[in-house]
Amino acid sequence: MLSACCLLILPTVNAQTFEQFMRGQPVIDVHLHLYRGDAKSEHYNPGGLQNGATLDSLREAWLIETLDRNQVVLAIGGGSVKYAKEYAKADTRIWAGITFPCSKQVARDWPCEKEFMTLEELKELYANHNLRAMGETLFNYYGIPPTDPRLDPYWAVAEALQLPIGVHADAGPNKVNERERPNYRPDYADPELLRPVLEKYPNLKLYLMHYGDTYSQQALALMRDYPGVYCDISAISLYQPKEVWEPNLRMLYASRLGDRLMFGSDFEGTIEDNLRVIYNIGWLNEAQKRDIMYFNAARFLGLSESEKHLHHRVVLSKMQEQRAKMEEQRVKNKDGNL
Ligand SMILES: [Zn+2]
């Protein structure tokens, strides 16, 4: 069985650079967002040259290139029906799904055809478009609790199809665009409010996003009571002071729940930054860091041994390819200088 302890462990962690540590390390990012290309993006639209269809394809190409560069072998991403379908087709490593409920006022939810989908509509959607996940949930942004009956079809389909479903479980952000989100209720992100949903759908493959801040105690309590509930550490570890999230992370491990922590970036542009945060946590050992980057999510998603082996082989072969290219360039340069 492949697990962190089987990997070629290089000399003690602190002797390794981040680059050395990441050699051959596949990454699973359980927290991406799939939406239309942003004209203001400096990543893929410097100087605002392109728009319309071209902007979307630029964003798609950049996202895929960014996943390659960061050794991401599987990424869970959510967006509107349109972009979930497009990204599911664009790259098989993207487990795409819908964020919900969407709002017609919110630019990032575009195009929001229906704010709430019926059970039949969801079944049809998931039966025909290779969608393999759900979330991030947006009910707190919309201003309703997770027990709102209009959300019941989503929980029902997610449990029936065993879709990983990411729930926004942090009281942040402090400020939202009030014109887009007039009814924003940060308190509806409290994991405690998910208990009636998990009572009704005990086999939900649910993970709490943004562990490490306001609702950490509630998240730990829920994970204690529901062994199938996992969490991700996205954004909090990058945007909140270490004094805020590190004690909560220590509590997670002290509660023997560290093996339920998964890697999430919340934005592909920060994948490397988020990976470095994990790498730099001095009190975690090498195996624990590799578990966060890959093995905990592999277990949560039920990946087979052969899938895990394939992921490691893919990353290693890409690494060898890169090395061969660099060597070729070096020789060319050397010959060029002769
Ligand atoms: Zn998010």
XYZ file of N, CA and C in Angstrom, residues 55-295:
723
model
N -10.790 35.288 -23.778
C -10.435 35.499 -22.367
C -10.672 34.214 -21.579
N -11.814 33.553 -21.840
C -12.099 32.287 -21.148
C -11.045 31.236 -21.474
N -10.684 31.166 -22.745
C -9.708 30.128 -23.124
C -8.327 30.470 -22.566
N -8.016 31.754 -22.452
C -6.738 32.138 -21.843
C -6.712 31.691 -20.386
N -7.834 31.939 -19.688
C -7.874 31.545 -18.270
C -7.754 30.038 -18.135
N -8.474 29.313 -18.987
C -8.446 27.849 -18.923
C -7.017 27.335 -19.135
N -6.354 27.870 -20.156
C -4.982 27.419 -20.455
C -4.049 27.742 -19.294
N -4.226 28.926 -18.716
C -3.357 29.315 -17.601
C -3.600 28.433 -16.382
N -4.880 28.132 -16.106
C -5.182 27.277 -14.953
C -4.521 25.911 -15.116
N -4.642 25.342 -16.325
C -4.070 24.012 -16.571
C -2.542 24.047 -16.480
N -1.939 25.086 -17.023
C -0.480 25.220 -16.952
C -0.040 25.372 -15.489
N -0.837 26.098 -14.699
C -0.510 26.307 -13.284
C -0.622 25.000 -12.496
N -1.599 24.174 -12.832
C -1.718 22.864 -12.186
C -0.485 22.016 -12.519
N -0.068 22.043 -13.798
C 1.128 21.281 -14.208
C 2.340 21.732 -13.403
N 2.530 23.046 -13.357
C 3.723 23.609 -12.725
C 3.798 23.232 -11.232
N 2.636 23.067 -10.607
C 2.595 22.761 -9.172
C 2.347 21.285 -8.875
N 2.494 20.426 -9.925
C 2.373 18.966 -9.737
C 1.014 18.569 -9.191
N -0.012 19.323 -9.577
C -1.375 18.988 -9.130
C -1.903 17.890 -10.039
N -2.180 16.728 -9.456
C -2.639 15.576 -10.241
C -4.154 15.428 -10.187
N -4.773 16.141 -9.229
C -6.232 16.105 -9.110
C -6.662 17.408 -8.438
N -7.667 18.059 -9.020
C -8.136 19.317 -8.433
C -9.655 19.313 -8.415
N -10.227 19.676 -7.268
C -11.674 19.801 -7.170
C -12.000 21.276 -7.369
N -12.849 21.563 -8.376
C -13.174 22.951 -8.675
C -14.664 23.145 -8.848
N -15.170 24.280 -8.359
C -16.597 24.566 -8.458
C -16.870 25.869 -9.183
N -18.003 25.928 -9.851
C -18.383 27.137 -10.557
C -19.819 27.049 -11.039
N -20.206 27.963 -11.916
C -21.558 27.920 -12.484
C -21.672 26.675 -13.373
N -22.893 26.295 -13.722
C -23.122 25.101 -14.554
C -22.262 25.173 -15.820
N -22.241 26.349 -16.446
C -21.487 26.520 -17.711
C -20.017 26.174 -17.517
N -19.371 26.777 -16.502
C -17.928 26.586 -16.364
C -17.589 25.230 -15.741
N -18.496 24.691 -14.937
C -18.256 23.335 -14.415
C -18.196 22.355 -15.580
N -19.133 22.480 -16.511
C -19.154 21.590 -17.684
C -17.881 21.780 -18.514
N -17.519 23.058 -18.760
C -16.360 23.341 -19.635
C -15.064 22.799 -19.039
N -14.850 23.015 -17.740
C -13.589 22.569 -17.132
C -13.563 21.045 -16.960
N -14.727 20.435 -16.790
C -14.765 18.965 -16.711
C -14.302 18.369 -18.039
N -14.629 19.055 -19.125
C -14.215 18.596 -20.470
C -12.756 18.946 -20.729
N -12.317 20.076 -20.203
C -10.987 20.609 -20.543
C -9.844 19.751 -20.017
N -10.025 19.140 -18.828
C -8.909 18.400 -18.215
C -9.463 17.366 -17.241
N -9.183 16.094 -17.474
C -9.798 15.025 -16.663
C -9.339 15.045 -15.209
N -8.222 15.702 -14.921
C -7.803 15.725 -13.511
C -8.659 16.704 -12.716
N -9.460 17.570 -13.409
C -10.335 18.512 -12.700
C -11.664 17.834 -12.389
N -11.909 17.587 -11.097
C -13.211 17.080 -10.668
C -14.102 18.305 -10.482
N -14.875 18.606 -11.515
C -15.658 19.843 -11.513
C -17.034 19.617 -10.907
N -17.599 20.695 -10.395
C -18.950 20.637 -9.839
C -19.530 22.029 -9.762
N -20.752 22.139 -9.241
C -21.391 23.450 -9.194
C -21.301 24.046 -7.797
N -21.031 25.341 -7.770
C -21.183 26.078 -6.523
C -22.663 26.388 -6.399
N -23.164 26.462 -5.135
C -24.610 26.674 -4.989
C -24.956 27.303 -3.641
N -26.087 28.006 -3.544
C -26.905 28.513 -4.624
C -26.171 29.622 -5.357
N -26.477 29.794 -6.642
C -25.852 30.910 -7.350
C -26.760 32.122 -7.214
N -26.234 33.267 -7.548
C -27.032 34.497 -7.452
C -26.881 35.298 -8.736
N -27.986 35.818 -9.256
C -27.963 36.554 -10.519
C -27.251 37.901 -10.360
N -27.109 38.365 -9.108
C -26.430 39.654 -8.876
C -24.915 39.508 -8.836
N -24.441 38.285 -8.658
C -23.010 38.086 -8.388
C -22.240 37.802 -9.676
N -21.281 38.675 -10.000
C -20.518 38.549 -11.256
C -19.830 37.192 -11.355
N -19.244 36.719 -10.238
C -18.486 35.463 -10.293
C -19.381 34.248 -10.508
N -20.698 34.387 -10.246
C -21.619 33.253 -10.442
C -22.130 33.191 -11.875
N -21.701 34.104 -12.714
C -22.221 34.187 -14.102
C -21.887 32.922 -14.893
N -22.749 32.430 -15.733
C -24.159 32.803 -15.880
C -24.987 32.011 -14.886
N -25.774 32.671 -14.062
C -26.636 31.996 -13.071
C -28.024 31.876 -13.676
N -28.292 30.732 -14.340
C -29.596 30.561 -14.999
C -30.683 30.371 -13.940
N -30.457 29.494 -13.007
C -31.444 29.236 -11.936
C -30.716 29.291 -10.597
N -31.229 30.087 -9.652
C -30.538 30.220 -8.362
C -30.613 28.903 -7.578
N -31.721 28.170 -7.692
C -31.870 26.871 -7.036
C -32.300 25.837 -8.072
N -31.624 24.692 -8.108
C -32.004 23.647 -9.060
C -32.846 22.594 -8.347
N -33.731 21.960 -9.121
C -34.567 20.906 -8.544
C -33.799 19.589 -8.528
N -34.342 18.602 -7.810
C -33.707 17.280 -7.729
C -33.538 16.697 -9.134
N -34.589 16.806 -9.943
C -34.531 16.259 -11.307
C -33.461 16.949 -12.141
N -33.408 18.266 -12.039
C -32.411 19.019 -12.823
C -30.988 18.625 -12.404
N -30.785 18.453 -11.107
C -29.445 18.079 -10.622
C -29.080 16.669 -11.082
N -30.028 15.767 -11.011
C -29.759 14.386 -11.441
C -29.383 14.358 -12.923
N -30.122 15.117 -13.708
C -29.859 15.168 -15.152
C -28.478 15.761 -15.415
N -28.164 16.825 -14.704
C -26.877 17.500 -14.887
C -25.724 16.551 -14.557
N -25.827 15.855 -13.412
C -24.722 15.005 -12.965
C -24.683 13.668 -13.707
N -25.776 13.345 -14.381
C -25.782 12.088 -15.140
C -25.117 12.266 -16.505
N -25.005 13.513 -16.960
C -24.605 13.725 -18.367
C -23.386 14.595 -18.614
N -22.697 15.082 -17.589
C -21.620 16.035 -17.872
C -20.339 15.762 -17.097
N -20.154 14.479 -16.693
C -18.904 14.109 -16.025
C -18.523 15.051 -14.883
N -19.530 15.541 -14.173
C -19.241 16.343 -12.984
C -19.016 15.388 -11.821
N -17.991 15.650 -11.016
C -17.586 14.674 -9.996
C -17.490 15.261 -8.601
N -18.025 16.470 -8.379
C -17.929 17.103 -7.057
C -19.044 18.132 -6.925
N -19.136 18.741 -5.740
C -20.101 19.826 -5.529
C -19.476 20.853 -4.586
N -19.912 22.101 -4.736
C -19.378 23.159 -3.870
C -18.249 23.896 -4.567
N -17.784 24.897 -3.968
C -17.985 25.393 -2.626
C -19.422 25.868 -2.432
N -20.009 25.547 -1.245
C -21.346 26.051 -0.956
C -21.279 27.564 -0.746
N -22.352 28.224 -1.144
C -22.413 29.692 -1.041
C -23.655 30.140 -0.275
N -24.290 29.233 0.517
C -25.562 29.585 1.165
C -25.393 30.708 2.189
N -24.199 30.767 2.842
C -23.987 31.854 3.807
C -23.922 33.200 3.083
N -23.331 33.192 1.887
C -23.273 34.424 1.083
C -24.675 34.825 0.617
N -25.487 33.810 0.315
C -26.846 34.050 -0.184
C -27.752 34.520 0.951
N -27.335 34.082 2.212
C -28.100 34.522 3.379
C -29.124 33.523 3.874
N -28.861 32.215 3.646
C -29.756 31.168 4.156
C -28.929 30.100 4.867
N -29.521 29.367 5.837
C -28.799 28.305 6.542
C -28.764 27.022 5.713
N -27.889 26.077 6.049
C -27.787 24.841 5.263
C -29.040 23.976 5.319
N -29.927 24.264 6.280
C -31.161 23.485 6.414
C -32.299 24.048 5.577
N -32.045 25.121 4.829
C -33.098 25.693 3.985
C -33.575 24.617 3.006
N -34.898 24.375 2.914
C -35.398 23.269 2.072
C -34.980 23.358 0.602
N -34.660 24.576 0.110
C -34.250 24.706 -1.293
C -32.879 24.081 -1.544
N -32.138 23.790 -0.427
C -30.815 23.180 -0.573
C -30.888 21.655 -0.481
N -32.031 21.144 -0.043
C -32.137 19.698 0.182
C -31.781 18.864 -1.045
N -32.218 19.238 -2.269
C -31.852 18.431 -3.445
C -30.336 18.297 -3.635
N -29.578 19.340 -3.274
C -28.115 19.286 -3.447
C -27.516 18.246 -2.488
N -27.946 18.283 -1.210
C -27.421 17.312 -0.245
C -27.809 15.899 -0.684
N -29.054 15.767 -1.169
C -29.547 14.432 -1.556
C -28.730 13.860 -2.714
N -28.500 14.672 -3.754
C -27.743 14.186 -4.920
C -26.275 13.940 -4.547
N -25.730 14.824 -3.728
C -24.323 14.653 -3.328
C -24.135 13.340 -2.571
N -25.077 13.019 -1.682
C -24.946 11.751 -0.941
C -25.173 10.554 -1.866
N -26.205 10.642 -2.680
C -26.542 9.505 -3.554
C -25.390 9.172 -4.511
N -24.715 10.209 -5.036
C -23.625 9.973 -6.001
C -22.258 9.945 -5.329
N -22.270 10.077 -3.958
C -20.994 10.080 -3.221
C -20.010 11.107 -3.793
N -20.533 12.315 -4.036
C -19.706 13.409 -4.543
C -19.004 14.090 -3.370
N -17.705 14.351 -3.453
C -17.094 15.200 -2.435
C -17.770 16.568 -2.504
N -18.203 17.083 -1.338
C -18.907 18.375 -1.316
C -18.237 19.300 -0.302
N -17.727 20.427 -0.816
C -16.987 21.386 0.005
C -17.911 22.463 0.554
N -17.880 22.631 1.872
C -18.749 23.605 2.530
C -17.909 24.764 3.055
N -18.295 25.995 2.673
C -17.598 27.175 3.201
C -17.880 27.229 4.689
N -16.855 27.006 5.520
C -17.071 26.856 6.975
C -16.245 27.848 7.773
N -16.205 29.090 7.292
C -15.487 30.120 8.044
C -16.321 31.391 8.058
N -16.187 32.167 9.124
C -17.014 33.381 9.263
C -16.529 34.487 8.349
N -15.392 34.249 7.677
C -14.896 35.262 6.750
C -15.565 35.092 5.400
N -15.326 35.983 4.432
C -14.612 37.244 4.600
C -15.422 38.255 5.415
N -14.708 39.174 6.046
C -15.387 40.184 6.876
C -16.257 41.080 6.021
N -15.729 41.406 4.833
C -16.490 42.330 3.984
C -16.823 41.659 2.657
N -18.071 41.873 2.191
C -18.441 41.378 0.865
C -19.040 42.543 0.092
N -19.191 42.365 -1.210
C -19.815 43.388 -2.050
C -21.305 43.403 -1.723
N -21.734 44.416 -0.991
C -23.118 44.424 -0.485
C -24.157 44.499 -1.597
N -23.789 45.081 -2.718
C -24.764 45.144 -3.813
C -25.014 43.718 -4.349
N -23.928 42.932 -4.372
C -24.061 41.559 -4.877
C -24.658 40.636 -3.804
N -24.309 40.897 -2.545
C -24.695 39.971 -1.470
C -25.364 40.724 -0.319
N -26.549 41.284 -0.593
C -27.225 42.097 0.432
C -27.613 41.305 1.684
N -27.760 39.980 1.564
C -28.230 39.198 2.721
C -27.137 38.343 3.347
N -25.883 38.700 3.108
C -24.746 37.898 3.581
C -24.852 37.597 5.076
N -24.736 36.315 5.448
C -24.816 35.893 6.862
C -23.596 35.045 7.207
N -22.509 35.665 7.674
C -21.298 34.897 8.005
C -21.565 33.788 9.015
N -22.507 34.029 9.915
C -22.793 33.042 10.973
C -23.439 31.769 10.429
N -23.958 31.807 9.209
C -24.547 30.583 8.637
C -23.475 29.612 8.164
N -22.186 30.026 8.275
C -21.090 29.116 7.914
C -20.658 28.256 9.103
N -21.314 28.438 10.252
C -20.979 27.686 11.458
C -21.224 26.193 11.242
N -20.184 25.345 11.355
C -20.348 23.901 11.108
C -21.435 23.247 11.963
N -21.718 23.823 13.117
C -22.774 23.279 13.987
C -24.103 23.179 13.232
N -24.334 24.135 12.308
C -25.615 24.185 11.584
C -25.757 23.046 10.587
N -24.645 22.302 10.367
C -24.688 21.190 9.408
C -25.202 19.900 10.049
N -25.330 19.898 11.380
C -25.719 18.650 12.060
C -27.044 18.079 11.538
N -28.113 18.875 11.400
C -29.373 18.287 10.885
C -29.199 17.724 9.468
N -28.341 18.368 8.673
C -28.101 17.874 7.300
C -27.397 16.515 7.373
N -26.394 16.381 8.248
C -25.664 15.111 8.383
C -26.510 14.043 9.069
N -27.464 14.490 9.908
C -28.415 13.517 10.491
C -29.207 12.871 9.364
N -29.685 13.742 8.451
C -30.549 13.262 7.346
C -29.725 12.537 6.274
N -28.495 13.016 6.040
C -27.627 12.419 5.007
C -26.293 12.015 5.629
N -26.282 10.961 6.450
C -25.079 10.595 7.211
C -23.894 10.157 6.342
N -24.160 9.778 5.088
C -23.039 9.330 4.235
C -22.519 10.405 3.301
N -22.871 11.654 3.624
C -22.370 12.756 2.797
C -20.843 12.785 2.846
N -20.218 12.990 1.688
C -18.749 13.079 1.619
C -18.392 14.554 1.769
N -18.551 15.049 2.981
C -18.491 16.484 3.212
C -17.149 16.923 3.768
N -16.617 18.047 3.259
C -15.403 18.601 3.871
C -15.586 20.082 4.163
N -15.048 20.477 5.285
C -15.184 21.848 5.785
C -14.033 22.683 5.236
N -14.379 23.715 4.483
C -13.337 24.533 3.861
C -12.885 25.651 4.812
N -11.633 26.053 4.636
C -11.072 27.157 5.436
C -10.949 26.834 6.928
N -10.472 25.597 7.248
C -10.255 25.286 8.674
C -9.163 26.199 9.231
N -9.339 26.546 10.549
C -8.233 27.221 11.188
C -8.544 28.585 11.769
N -9.803 29.039 11.569
C -10.115 30.375 12.112
C -11.328 30.296 13.030
N -12.262 31.164 12.859
C -13.360 31.384 13.800
C -14.047 30.114 14.288
N -14.421 29.237 13.356
C -15.260 28.081 13.726
C -14.448 26.804 13.905
N -13.181 26.941 14.329
C -12.336 25.737 14.455
C -12.865 24.770 15.497
N -13.319 25.283 16.633
C -13.857 24.403 17.688
C -15.054 23.619 17.169
N -15.958 24.344 16.480
C -17.161 23.689 15.948
C -16.785 22.656 14.877
N -15.757 23.001 14.092
C -15.299 22.057 13.050
C -14.750 20.783 13.699
N -13.956 20.942 14.753
C -13.385 19.768 15.443
C -14.497 18.909 16.039
N -15.467 19.569 16.656
C -16.582 18.825 17.282
C -17.337 18.026 16.222
N -17.573 18.642 15.067
C -18.316 17.950 14.002
C -17.500 16.776 13.457
N -16.184 16.987 13.290
C -15.340 15.898 12.768
C -15.225 14.745 13.769
N -15.266 15.082 15.073
C -15.255 14.023 16.090
C -16.520 13.170 15.969
N -17.652 13.827 15.766
C -18.937 13.111 15.738
C -19.216 12.440 14.394
N -18.568 12.928 13.320
C -18.798 12.366 11.984
C -17.464 11.988 11.345
N -17.064 10.712 11.474
C -15.740 10.268 11.005
C -15.505 10.502 9.514
N -16.567 10.708 8.755
C -16.400 10.911 7.308
C -16.159 12.346 6.917
N -16.255 13.264 7.867
C -16.092 14.692 7.558
C -14.614 15.080 7.625
N -14.128 15.692 6.572
C -12.728 16.141 6.470
C -12.695 17.665 6.414
N -11.517 18.256 6.275
C -11.430 19.716 6.165
C -10.278 20.128 5.251
N -10.281 21.375 4.788
C -9.135 21.903 4.044
C -8.645 23.164 4.739
N -7.419 23.560 4.425
C -6.770 24.665 5.142
C -6.630 25.891 4.244
N -7.438 25.963 3.196
C -7.267 27.007 2.180
C -7.493 28.415 2.695
N -6.676 29.343 2.155
C -6.820 30.779 2.356
C -6.499 31.239 3.777
N -7.077 30.600 4.781
C -6.828 31.028 6.165
C -5.325 31.061 6.433
N -4.623 30.005 5.990
C -3.192 29.919 6.309
C -2.379 30.939 5.526
N -3.001 31.549 4.543
C -2.272 32.530 3.729
C -2.632 33.952 4.122
N -3.873 34.169 4.481
C -4.341 35.540 4.700
C -4.532 35.903 6.162
N -4.627 34.891 7.034
C -4.760 35.215 8.457
C -3.383 35.105 9.120
N -3.130 35.901 10.171
C -1.837 35.787 10.859
C -1.636 34.378 11.411
N -0.369 33.931 11.441
C -0.050 32.585 11.922
C -0.576 32.385 13.345
N -0.570 33.456 14.129
C -1.041 33.360 15.521
C -2.502 32.909 15.569
N -3.232 33.159 14.480
C -4.655 32.780 14.439
C -4.801 31.301 14.089
N -4.188 30.864 12.977
C -4.485 29.514 12.495
C -3.582 28.430 13.085
N -2.340 28.772 13.469
C -1.446 27.698 13.923
C -1.928 26.999 15.198
N -2.393 27.746 16.217
C -2.909 27.043 17.403
C -4.083 26.116 17.064
N -4.921 26.530 16.103
C -6.052 25.682 15.712
C -5.567 24.438 14.979
N -4.473 24.604 14.227
C -3.909 23.446 13.534
C -3.322 22.470 14.553
N -2.633 23.016 15.558
C -2.078 22.150 16.620
C -3.216 21.392 17.301
N -4.350 22.089 17.504
C -5.501 21.438 18.159
C -6.024 20.285 17.305
N -6.020 20.493 15.989
C -6.498 19.442 15.080
C -5.655 18.182 15.256
N -4.313 18.362 15.342
C -3.417 17.208 15.502
C -3.494 16.663 16.922
N -3.646 17.559 17.886
C -3.779 17.083 19.274
C -5.059 16.267 19.434
N -6.050 16.565 18.599
C -7.329 15.833 18.634
C -7.266 14.591 17.758
N -6.079 14.252 17.269
C -5.884 13.086 16.384
C -6.791 13.154 15.148
N -6.958 14.367 14.644
C -7.773 14.550 13.432
C -6.926 15.090 12.283
N -5.596 15.117 12.494
C -4.704 15.657 11.465
C -4.787 14.900 10.152
N -5.174 13.627 10.228
C -5.234 12.835 8.986
C -6.479 13.161 8.167
N -7.264 14.168 8.616
C -8.433 14.590 7.837
C -8.211 15.963 7.205
N -6.977 16.426 7.300
C -6.676 17.741 6.755
C -6.182 17.621 5.317
N -6.829 18.355 4.405
C -6.458 18.276 2.987
C -5.925 19.624 2.505
N -5.230 19.582 1.386
C -4.671 20.814 0.814
C -5.699 21.502 -0.070
N -5.847 22.819 0.144
C -6.709 23.623 -0.722
C -6.052 24.974 -0.940
N -6.206 25.545 -2.140
C -5.586 26.841 -2.421
C -6.620 27.963 -2.471
N -7.844 27.659 -2.918
C -8.881 28.673 -3.095
C -8.610 29.581 -4.293
N -7.433 29.463 -4.884
C -7.125 30.199 -6.115
C -5.822 29.647 -6.674
N -5.837 29.216 -7.935
C -4.670 28.534 -8.510
C -3.427 29.402 -8.465
N -3.610 30.723 -8.472
C -2.458 31.619 -8.440
C -1.674 31.550 -7.138
N -2.258 30.929 -6.111
C -1.572 30.859 -4.804
C -1.229 29.430 -4.408
N -1.295 28.496 -5.349
C -1.016 27.100 -4.983
C 0.381 26.971 -4.367
N 1.397 27.531 -5.043
C 2.748 27.380 -4.506
C 2.881 28.046 -3.139
N 2.305 29.237 -2.984
C 2.382 29.926 -1.684
C 1.783 29.050 -0.584
N 0.634 28.447 -0.889
C -0.027 27.598 0.109
C 0.795 26.349 0.408
N 1.439 25.787 -0.630
C 2.278 24.608 -0.407
C 3.468 24.970 0.483
N 4.013 26.148 0.268
C 5.163 26.581 1.084
C 4.750 26.773 2.542
N 3.518 27.216 2.760
C 3.043 27.370 4.148
C 3.095 26.013 4.853
N 2.611 24.974 4.150
C 2.613 23.635 4.732
C 4.061 23.186 4.974
N 4.891 23.360 3.958
C 6.300 22.941 4.032
C 7.010 23.612 5.218
N 6.648 24.838 5.517
C 7.340 25.601 6.561
C 6.800 25.393 7.970
N 5.853 24.500 8.152
C 5.350 24.253 9.516
C 6.338 23.330 10.219
N 7.094 23.913 11.129
C 8.244 23.211 11.718
C 7.888 22.010 12.567
N 6.694 21.976 13.157
C 6.370 20.889 14.092
C 5.657 19.730 13.407
N 5.456 19.823 12.091
C 4.903 18.680 11.360
C 6.065 17.898 10.754
N 5.985 16.556 10.789
C 7.068 15.806 10.157
C 6.798 15.643 8.662
N 7.775 15.080 7.970
C 7.702 15.004 6.513
C 6.460 14.236 6.063
N 6.196 13.107 6.707
C 5.049 12.283 6.304
C 3.743 13.046 6.492
N 3.629 13.799 7.578
C 2.393 14.573 7.833
C 2.194 15.630 6.741
N 3.289 16.251 6.307
C 3.181 17.276 5.252
C 2.756 16.637 3.934
N 3.322 15.469 3.636
C 2.945 14.792 2.392
C 1.505 14.293 2.489
N 1.068 13.936 3.671
C -0.326 13.521 3.852
C -1.275 14.680 3.546
N -0.914 15.899 3.999
C -1.763 17.062 3.724
C -1.796 17.342 2.214
N -0.620 17.251 1.581
C -0.537 17.602 0.152
C -1.212 16.563 -0.745
N -1.289 15.309 -0.242
C -1.789 14.281 -1.153
C -2.575 13.149 -0.465
N -1.985 12.439 0.484
C -2.544 11.153 0.919
C -3.877 11.282 1.666
